[in-house]
Amino acid sequence: MQTIRSFISIPVPAAVTSAAGKIMKRLKPLDDSFKWVPIENFHLTLKFLGEVDNVEVPAVCKAIRRVTDNLEPFELGFAGTGGFPNAEKPRIVFIGVDDPTGNLVQLVAGLEKQLADLGFKPEPRDYTPHLTLGRTRSNSRRGGDALVEAMKDLADIQIGEMVVDEVHLMASFLDKSGPTYQVMDTIELE
């Protein structure tokens, strides 16, 4: 048996990726303690699964399909910068995601339930939709004053919108240059 480092995500369209990349380029020179996400790796993570036995992948795909079966495509908006655990002392810098229909949060809740039934550990925190731009290289580090100030200036910036019409099961391969991703399955919303 082989394991595959896996996660469930929504692909982000080129226009949003480009706009988010411009924001990241403004922030990047302000704090060298952050590892910034390569633009080609931008996505909305719905659930990180960790190491999944390759024989379990079909069951995971079926679980995703059960959750998305009655879900029609829906809109999301991207606006403002923020940070986890908070914007004043960020360890993660992100673009905010507006979920006006509530479908994204409902989708994640459904995935959590279906995947818990397969033995995947539920997330301890409530899901906060976000597009990660970067994270500190060390958990003890937090963003510096220049980064925090720039994030405040960008707190209300509008990045763009998208229609979510598919969900991906992704494989993640780690090497020295960082992760590379491969789509294992695409589940379309109808």
Short mmCIF file of C-alpha atoms in Angstrom, two decimals, residues 74-77 97-106 127 129:
data_model
loop_
_atom_site.label_atom_id
_atom_site.label_comp_id
_atom_site.label_asym_id
_atom_site.label_seq_id
_atom_site.Cartn_x
_atom_site.Cartn_y
_atom_site.Cartn_z
CA PHE A 74 -22.28 29.24 -6.23
CA GLU A 75 -20.45 32.57 -6.04
CA LEU A 76 -17.58 33.66 -3.83
CA GLY A 77 -15.93 37.06 -3.48
CA VAL A 97 -13.28 35.05 1.06
CA ASP A 98 -16.91 36.21 1.12
CA ASP A 99 -19.42 33.34 1.02
CA PRO A 100 -22.75 35.19 0.53
CA THR A 101 -24.82 32.03 -0.01
CA GLY A 102 -23.25 30.12 2.87
CA ASN A 103 -22.71 27.20 0.48
CA LEU A 104 -18.95 27.08 1.03
CA VAL A 105 -19.27 26.72 4.79
CA GLN A 106 -22.08 24.18 4.28
CA TYR A 127 -13.86 26.82 8.99
CA PRO A 129 -12.80 30.74 4.21
#
